[in-house]
Amino acid sequence: MTDAEGEILTLDEVAAYLKAGKRTVYRLAQQGDIPAFKLGGTRRFRRTELDRWIAASIEKNQNKVNADAAFQLPASLAKTSEEPPCRDSLI
């Protein structure tokens, strides 16, 4: 295992790495939404696990976007910008 694979980061380092606030990272770790472990009274993060978490989050979001794009109304039901015919023109 190389140093990069086993690199352990502090909360401050993770906040900088993710370009997020410290409170946000702490809350995510506390809720179990981001991979972390406690060492004494402080949270620590393994860089490789963070990278996997980031990749999984990106894939999950991409799948959601693809699923949303797949569910589109057929053109015949889609709202058009054309105005309905004027009632007077039907008389």
mmCIF file of N, CA and C in Angstrom:
data_model
loop_
_atom_site.group_PDB
_atom_site.id
_atom_site.type_symbol
_atom_site.label_atom_id
_atom_site.label_comp_id
_atom_site.label_asym_id
_atom_site.label_seq_id
_atom_site.Cartn_x
_atom_site.Cartn_y
_atom_site.Cartn_z
ATOM 1 N N MET A 1 0.853 -1.173 0.000
ATOM 2 C CA MET A 1 0.000 0.000 0.000
ATOM 3 C C MET A 1 0.896 1.233 0.000
ATOM 4 N N THR A 2 0.596 2.173 -0.902
ATOM 5 C CA THR A 2 1.383 3.396 -0.958
ATOM 6 C C THR A 2 0.844 4.389 0.061
ATOM 7 N N ASP A 3 1.590 5.445 0.291
ATOM 8 C CA ASP A 3 1.155 6.461 1.241
ATOM 9 C C ASP A 3 -0.168 7.103 0.837
ATOM 10 N N ALA A 4 -0.340 7.322 -0.473
ATOM 11 C CA ALA A 4 -1.576 7.951 -0.951
ATOM 12 C C ALA A 4 -2.787 7.062 -0.680
ATOM 13 N N GLU A 5 -2.626 5.748 -0.825
ATOM 14 C CA GLU A 5 -3.747 4.830 -0.598
ATOM 15 C C GLU A 5 -4.171 4.819 0.863
ATOM 16 N N GLY A 6 -3.205 4.884 1.748
ATOM 17 C CA GLY A 6 -3.527 4.806 3.160
ATOM 18 C C GLY A 6 -3.563 6.151 3.853
ATOM 19 N N GLU A 7 -3.545 7.229 3.077
ATOM 20 C CA GLU A 7 -3.493 8.563 3.667
ATOM 21 C C GLU A 7 -4.743 8.841 4.489
ATOM 22 N N ILE A 8 -4.514 9.277 5.715
ATOM 23 C CA ILE A 8 -5.592 9.616 6.630
ATOM 24 C C ILE A 8 -5.685 11.137 6.702
ATOM 25 N N LEU A 9 -6.903 11.654 6.549
ATOM 26 C CA LEU A 9 -7.115 13.100 6.535
ATOM 27 C C LEU A 9 -7.914 13.548 7.750
ATOM 28 N N THR A 10 -7.672 14.763 8.168
ATOM 29 C CA THR A 10 -8.450 15.377 9.248
ATOM 30 C C THR A 10 -9.688 16.037 8.654
ATOM 31 N N LEU A 11 -10.559 16.496 9.502
ATOM 32 C CA LEU A 11 -11.766 17.169 9.064
ATOM 33 C C LEU A 11 -11.408 18.422 8.264
ATOM 34 N N ASP A 12 -10.441 19.192 8.724
ATOM 35 C CA ASP A 12 -10.018 20.401 8.008
ATOM 36 C C ASP A 12 -9.492 20.057 6.617
ATOM 37 N N GLU A 13 -8.711 18.996 6.520
ATOM 38 C CA GLU A 13 -8.151 18.592 5.227
ATOM 39 C C GLU A 13 -9.244 18.114 4.273
ATOM 40 N N VAL A 14 -10.225 17.406 4.805
ATOM 41 C CA VAL A 14 -11.339 16.927 3.968
ATOM 42 C C VAL A 14 -12.176 18.106 3.492
ATOM 43 N N ALA A 15 -12.413 19.063 4.365
ATOM 44 C CA ALA A 15 -13.171 20.251 3.968
ATOM 45 C C ALA A 15 -12.464 20.965 2.814
ATOM 46 N N ALA A 16 -11.150 21.097 2.907
ATOM 47 C CA ALA A 16 -10.389 21.733 1.823
ATOM 48 C C ALA A 16 -10.419 20.863 0.562
ATOM 49 N N TYR A 17 -10.272 19.553 0.720
ATOM 50 C CA TYR A 17 -10.262 18.615 -0.406
ATOM 51 C C TYR A 17 -11.584 18.663 -1.170
ATOM 52 N N LEU A 18 -12.694 18.710 -0.429
ATOM 53 C CA LEU A 18 -14.016 18.716 -1.036
ATOM 54 C C LEU A 18 -14.522 20.123 -1.366
ATOM 55 N N LYS A 19 -13.753 21.123 -0.923
ATOM 56 C CA LYS A 19 -14.159 22.521 -1.088
ATOM 57 C C LYS A 19 -15.542 22.735 -0.463
ATOM 58 N N ALA A 20 -15.649 22.262 0.761
ATOM 59 C CA ALA A 20 -16.900 22.364 1.519
ATOM 60 C C ALA A 20 -16.585 22.932 2.900
ATOM 61 N N GLY A 21 -17.592 23.382 3.591
ATOM 62 C CA GLY A 21 -17.408 23.904 4.936
ATOM 63 C C GLY A 21 -17.118 22.795 5.933
ATOM 64 N N LYS A 22 -16.412 23.142 6.990
ATOM 65 C CA LYS A 22 -16.088 22.165 8.039
ATOM 66 C C LYS A 22 -17.354 21.622 8.682
ATOM 67 N N ARG A 23 -18.319 22.495 8.921
ATOM 68 C CA ARG A 23 -19.578 22.052 9.544
ATOM 69 C C ARG A 23 -20.312 21.056 8.647
ATOM 70 N N THR A 24 -20.280 21.305 7.356
ATOM 71 C CA THR A 24 -20.937 20.399 6.410
ATOM 72 C C THR A 24 -20.284 19.026 6.456
ATOM 73 N N VAL A 25 -18.951 18.988 6.414
ATOM 74 C CA VAL A 25 -18.229 17.711 6.453
ATOM 75 C C VAL A 25 -18.504 17.005 7.782
ATOM 76 N N TYR A 26 -18.474 17.737 8.877
ATOM 77 C CA TYR A 26 -18.733 17.143 10.190
ATOM 78 C C TYR A 26 -20.141 16.550 10.236
ATOM 79 N N ARG A 27 -21.132 17.303 9.741
ATOM 80 C CA ARG A 27 -22.519 16.827 9.746
ATOM 81 C C ARG A 27 -22.670 15.569 8.892
ATOM 82 N N LEU A 28 -22.060 15.564 7.703
ATOM 83 C CA LEU A 28 -22.125 14.388 6.827
ATOM 84 C C LEU A 28 -21.497 13.167 7.499
ATOM 85 N N ALA A 29 -20.372 13.383 8.181
ATOM 86 C CA ALA A 29 -19.699 12.278 8.873
ATOM 87 C C ALA A 29 -20.544 11.781 10.044
ATOM 88 N N GLN A 30 -21.110 12.709 10.781
ATOM 89 C CA GLN A 30 -21.922 12.355 11.944
ATOM 90 C C GLN A 30 -23.167 11.565 11.533
ATOM 91 N N GLN A 31 -23.739 11.905 10.384
ATOM 92 C CA GLN A 31 -24.931 11.220 9.894
ATOM 93 C C GLN A 31 -24.595 9.924 9.164
ATOM 94 N N GLY A 32 -23.308 9.677 8.936
ATOM 95 C CA GLY A 32 -22.898 8.467 8.234
ATOM 96 C C GLY A 32 -23.022 8.576 6.729
ATOM 97 N N ASP A 33 -23.167 9.796 6.214
ATOM 98 C CA ASP A 33 -23.310 9.996 4.776
ATOM 99 C C ASP A 33 -21.973 10.018 4.048
ATOM 100 N N ILE A 34 -20.892 10.207 4.773
ATOM 101 C CA ILE A 34 -19.551 10.241 4.199
ATOM 102 C C ILE A 34 -18.698 9.265 5.015
ATOM 103 N N PRO A 35 -17.823 8.491 4.366
ATOM 104 C CA PRO A 35 -17.038 7.503 5.111
ATOM 105 C C PRO A 35 -16.040 8.165 6.067
ATOM 106 N N ALA A 36 -16.143 7.816 7.334
ATOM 107 C CA ALA A 36 -15.265 8.382 8.362
ATOM 108 C C ALA A 36 -15.162 7.404 9.521
ATOM 109 N N PHE A 37 -14.175 7.631 10.366
ATOM 110 C CA PHE A 37 -14.064 6.857 11.604
ATOM 111 C C PHE A 37 -13.576 7.792 12.688
ATOM 112 N N LYS A 38 -13.802 7.382 13.923
ATOM 113 C CA LYS A 38 -13.372 8.212 15.046
ATOM 114 C C LYS A 38 -12.059 7.675 15.598
ATOM 115 N N LEU A 39 -11.178 8.585 15.872
ATOM 116 C CA LEU A 39 -9.908 8.278 16.519
ATOM 117 C C LEU A 39 -9.846 9.176 17.740
ATOM 118 N N GLY A 40 -10.036 8.557 18.892
ATOM 119 C CA GLY A 40 -10.187 9.379 20.097
ATOM 120 C C GLY A 40 -11.506 10.120 19.983
ATOM 121 N N GLY A 41 -11.456 11.424 20.096
ATOM 122 C CA GLY A 41 -12.681 12.224 19.977
ATOM 123 C C GLY A 41 -12.808 12.927 18.647
ATOM 124 N N THR A 42 -11.933 12.625 17.707
ATOM 125 C CA THR A 42 -11.976 13.346 16.424
ATOM 126 C C THR A 42 -12.278 12.409 15.263
ATOM 127 N N ARG A 43 -12.858 12.969 14.229
ATOM 128 C CA ARG A 43 -13.167 12.202 13.024
ATOM 129 C C ARG A 43 -11.960 12.194 12.099
ATOM 130 N N ARG A 44 -11.749 11.054 11.457
ATOM 131 C CA ARG A 44 -10.673 10.905 10.478
ATOM 132 C C ARG A 44 -11.265 10.280 9.230
ATOM 133 N N PHE A 45 -10.590 10.504 8.115
ATOM 134 C CA PHE A 45 -11.098 10.078 6.813
ATOM 135 C C PHE A 45 -9.962 9.469 6.013
ATOM 136 N N ARG A 46 -10.231 8.360 5.347
ATOM 137 C CA ARG A 46 -9.241 7.739 4.469
ATOM 138 C C ARG A 46 -9.479 8.266 3.047
ATOM 139 N N ARG A 47 -8.428 8.803 2.428
ATOM 140 C CA ARG A 47 -8.572 9.437 1.114
ATOM 141 C C ARG A 47 -9.172 8.478 0.074
ATOM 142 N N THR A 48 -8.733 7.221 0.069
ATOM 143 C CA THR A 48 -9.250 6.280 -0.936
ATOM 144 C C THR A 48 -10.753 6.049 -0.771
ATOM 145 N N GLU A 49 -11.215 6.004 0.481
ATOM 146 C CA GLU A 49 -12.646 5.832 0.716
ATOM 147 C C GLU A 49 -13.427 7.066 0.288
ATOM 148 N N LEU A 50 -12.848 8.241 0.495
ATOM 149 C CA LEU A 50 -13.492 9.470 0.033
ATOM 150 C C LEU A 50 -13.597 9.485 -1.488
ATOM 151 N N ASP A 51 -12.517 9.071 -2.149
ATOM 152 C CA ASP A 51 -12.526 9.044 -3.614
ATOM 153 C C ASP A 51 -13.590 8.081 -4.138
ATOM 154 N N ARG A 52 -13.747 6.928 -3.488
ATOM 155 C CA ARG A 52 -14.790 5.968 -3.882
ATOM 156 C C ARG A 52 -16.179 6.556 -3.643
ATOM 157 N N TRP A 53 -16.333 7.248 -2.516
ATOM 158 C CA TRP A 53 -17.608 7.884 -2.171
ATOM 159 C C TRP A 53 -17.963 8.955 -3.207
ATOM 160 N N ILE A 54 -16.974 9.748 -3.609
ATOM 161 C CA ILE A 54 -17.187 10.783 -4.624
ATOM 162 C C ILE A 54 -17.616 10.131 -5.942
ATOM 163 N N ALA A 55 -16.901 9.094 -6.366
ATOM 164 C CA ALA A 55 -17.215 8.408 -7.628
ATOM 165 C C ALA A 55 -18.626 7.816 -7.583
ATOM 166 N N ALA A 56 -18.988 7.205 -6.463
ATOM 167 C CA ALA A 56 -20.322 6.614 -6.326
ATOM 168 C C ALA A 56 -21.397 7.694 -6.355
ATOM 169 N N SER A 57 -21.128 8.842 -5.732
ATOM 170 C CA SER A 57 -22.090 9.946 -5.729
ATOM 171 C C SER A 57 -22.287 10.494 -7.131
ATOM 172 N N ILE A 58 -21.202 10.625 -7.877
ATOM 173 C CA ILE A 58 -21.288 11.113 -9.253
ATOM 174 C C ILE A 58 -22.094 10.136 -10.099
ATOM 175 N N GLU A 59 -21.811 8.838 -9.954
ATOM 176 C CA GLU A 59 -22.532 7.822 -10.723
ATOM 177 C C GLU A 59 -24.013 7.818 -10.376
ATOM 178 N N LYS A 60 -24.324 7.930 -9.094
ATOM 179 C CA LYS A 60 -25.716 7.949 -8.646
ATOM 180 C C LYS A 60 -26.448 9.146 -9.241
ATOM 181 N N ASN A 61 -25.816 10.325 -9.203
ATOM 182 C CA ASN A 61 -26.434 11.529 -9.759
ATOM 183 C C ASN A 61 -26.596 11.409 -11.271
ATOM 184 N N GLN A 62 -25.599 10.826 -11.946
ATOM 185 C CA GLN A 62 -25.681 10.663 -13.401
ATOM 186 C C GLN A 62 -26.814 9.709 -13.771
ATOM 187 N N ASN A 63 -26.965 8.638 -12.992
ATOM 188 C CA ASN A 63 -28.058 7.688 -13.251
ATOM 189 C C ASN A 63 -29.413 8.361 -13.062
ATOM 190 N N LYS A 64 -29.526 9.238 -12.065
ATOM 191 C CA LYS A 64 -30.775 9.949 -11.825
ATOM 192 C C LYS A 64 -31.074 10.884 -12.985
ATOM 193 N N VAL A 65 -30.073 11.589 -13.468
ATOM 194 C CA VAL A 65 -30.257 12.485 -14.615
ATOM 195 C C VAL A 65 -30.698 11.690 -15.835
ATOM 196 N N ASN A 66 -30.057 10.547 -16.075
ATOM 197 C CA ASN A 66 -30.422 9.703 -17.217
ATOM 198 C C ASN A 66 -31.847 9.177 -17.089
ATOM 199 N N ALA A 67 -32.233 8.795 -15.878
ATOM 200 C CA ALA A 67 -33.586 8.291 -15.654
ATOM 201 C C ALA A 67 -34.604 9.404 -15.880
ATOM 202 N N ASP A 68 -34.293 10.609 -15.411
ATOM 203 C CA ASP A 68 -35.194 11.745 -15.615
ATOM 204 C C ASP A 68 -35.315 12.073 -17.095
ATOM 205 N N ALA A 69 -34.215 11.989 -17.827
ATOM 206 C CA ALA A 69 -34.228 12.286 -19.255
ATOM 207 C C ALA A 69 -35.020 11.230 -20.028
ATOM 208 N N ALA A 70 -34.990 9.994 -19.562
ATOM 209 C CA ALA A 70 -35.701 8.913 -20.232
ATOM 210 C C ALA A 70 -37.209 9.063 -20.071
ATOM 211 N N PHE A 71 -37.628 9.727 -19.012
ATOM 212 C CA PHE A 71 -39.056 9.916 -18.771
ATOM 213 C C PHE A 71 -39.461 11.291 -19.284
ATOM 214 N N GLN A 72 -39.722 11.354 -20.560
ATOM 215 C CA GLN A 72 -40.198 12.583 -21.171
ATOM 216 C C GLN A 72 -41.486 12.282 -21.916
ATOM 217 N N LEU A 73 -42.346 13.268 -21.956
ATOM 218 C CA LEU A 73 -43.618 13.092 -22.646
ATOM 219 C C LEU A 73 -43.398 12.948 -24.142
ATOM 220 N N PRO A 74 -44.218 12.141 -24.783
ATOM 221 C CA PRO A 74 -44.143 12.059 -26.240
ATOM 222 C C PRO A 74 -44.425 13.440 -26.836
ATOM 223 N N ALA A 75 -43.907 13.703 -28.007
ATOM 224 C CA ALA A 75 -44.060 15.008 -28.645
ATOM 225 C C ALA A 75 -45.529 15.388 -28.786
ATOM 226 N N SER A 76 -46.391 14.399 -29.020
ATOM 227 C CA SER A 76 -47.818 14.700 -29.202
ATOM 228 C C SER A 76 -48.465 15.216 -27.918
ATOM 229 N N LEU A 77 -47.871 14.881 -26.763
ATOM 230 C CA LEU A 77 -48.421 15.335 -25.486
ATOM 231 C C LEU A 77 -47.651 16.511 -24.898
ATOM 232 N N ALA A 78 -46.496 16.759 -25.441
ATOM 233 C CA ALA A 78 -45.664 17.840 -24.916
ATOM 234 C C ALA A 78 -46.317 19.177 -25.200
ATOM 235 N N LYS A 79 -46.148 20.103 -24.289
ATOM 236 C CA LYS A 79 -46.707 21.438 -24.423
ATOM 237 C C LYS A 79 -45.964 22.170 -25.541
ATOM 238 N N THR A 80 -46.695 22.770 -26.417
ATOM 239 C CA THR A 80 -46.059 23.518 -27.501
ATOM 240 C C THR A 80 -46.199 25.005 -27.236
ATOM 241 N N SER A 81 -45.403 25.767 -27.936
ATOM 242 C CA SER A 81 -45.451 27.212 -27.761
ATOM 243 C C SER A 81 -46.538 27.843 -28.632
ATOM 244 N N GLU A 82 -47.158 27.041 -29.501
ATOM 245 C CA GLU A 82 -48.209 27.571 -30.352
ATOM 246 C C GLU A 82 -49.440 27.886 -29.520
ATOM 247 N N GLU A 83 -50.074 28.977 -29.869
ATOM 248 C CA GLU A 83 -51.300 29.350 -29.177
ATOM 249 C C GLU A 83 -52.471 28.585 -29.807
ATOM 250 N N PRO A 84 -53.462 28.240 -29.000
ATOM 251 C CA PRO A 84 -54.624 27.559 -29.571
ATOM 252 C C PRO A 84 -55.336 28.498 -30.540
ATOM 253 N N PRO A 85 -56.079 27.948 -31.481
ATOM 254 C CA PRO A 85 -56.777 28.818 -32.420
ATOM 255 C C PRO A 85 -57.763 29.724 -31.695
ATOM 256 N N CYS A 86 -57.917 30.875 -32.228
ATOM 257 C CA CYS A 86 -58.850 31.853 -31.654
ATOM 258 C C CYS A 86 -60.283 31.352 -31.866
ATOM 259 N N ARG A 87 -61.116 31.515 -30.874
ATOM 260 C CA ARG A 87 -62.483 31.027 -30.966
ATOM 261 C C ARG A 87 -63.236 31.691 -32.111
ATOM 262 N N ASP A 88 -62.956 32.961 -32.336
ATOM 263 C CA ASP A 88 -63.649 33.694 -33.393
ATOM 264 C C ASP A 88 -63.340 33.105 -34.765
ATOM 265 N N SER A 89 -62.150 32.544 -34.942
ATOM 266 C CA SER A 89 -61.791 32.011 -36.248
ATOM 267 C C SER A 89 -62.492 30.698 -36.534
ATOM 268 N N LEU A 90 -63.119 30.085 -35.523
ATOM 269 C CA LEU A 90 -63.819 28.823 -35.725
ATOM 270 C C LEU A 90 -65.269 29.020 -36.138
ATOM 271 N N ILE A 91 -65.753 30.229 -36.057
ATOM 272 C CA ILE A 91 -67.158 30.509 -36.359
ATOM 273 C C ILE A 91 -67.375 30.649 -37.840
#
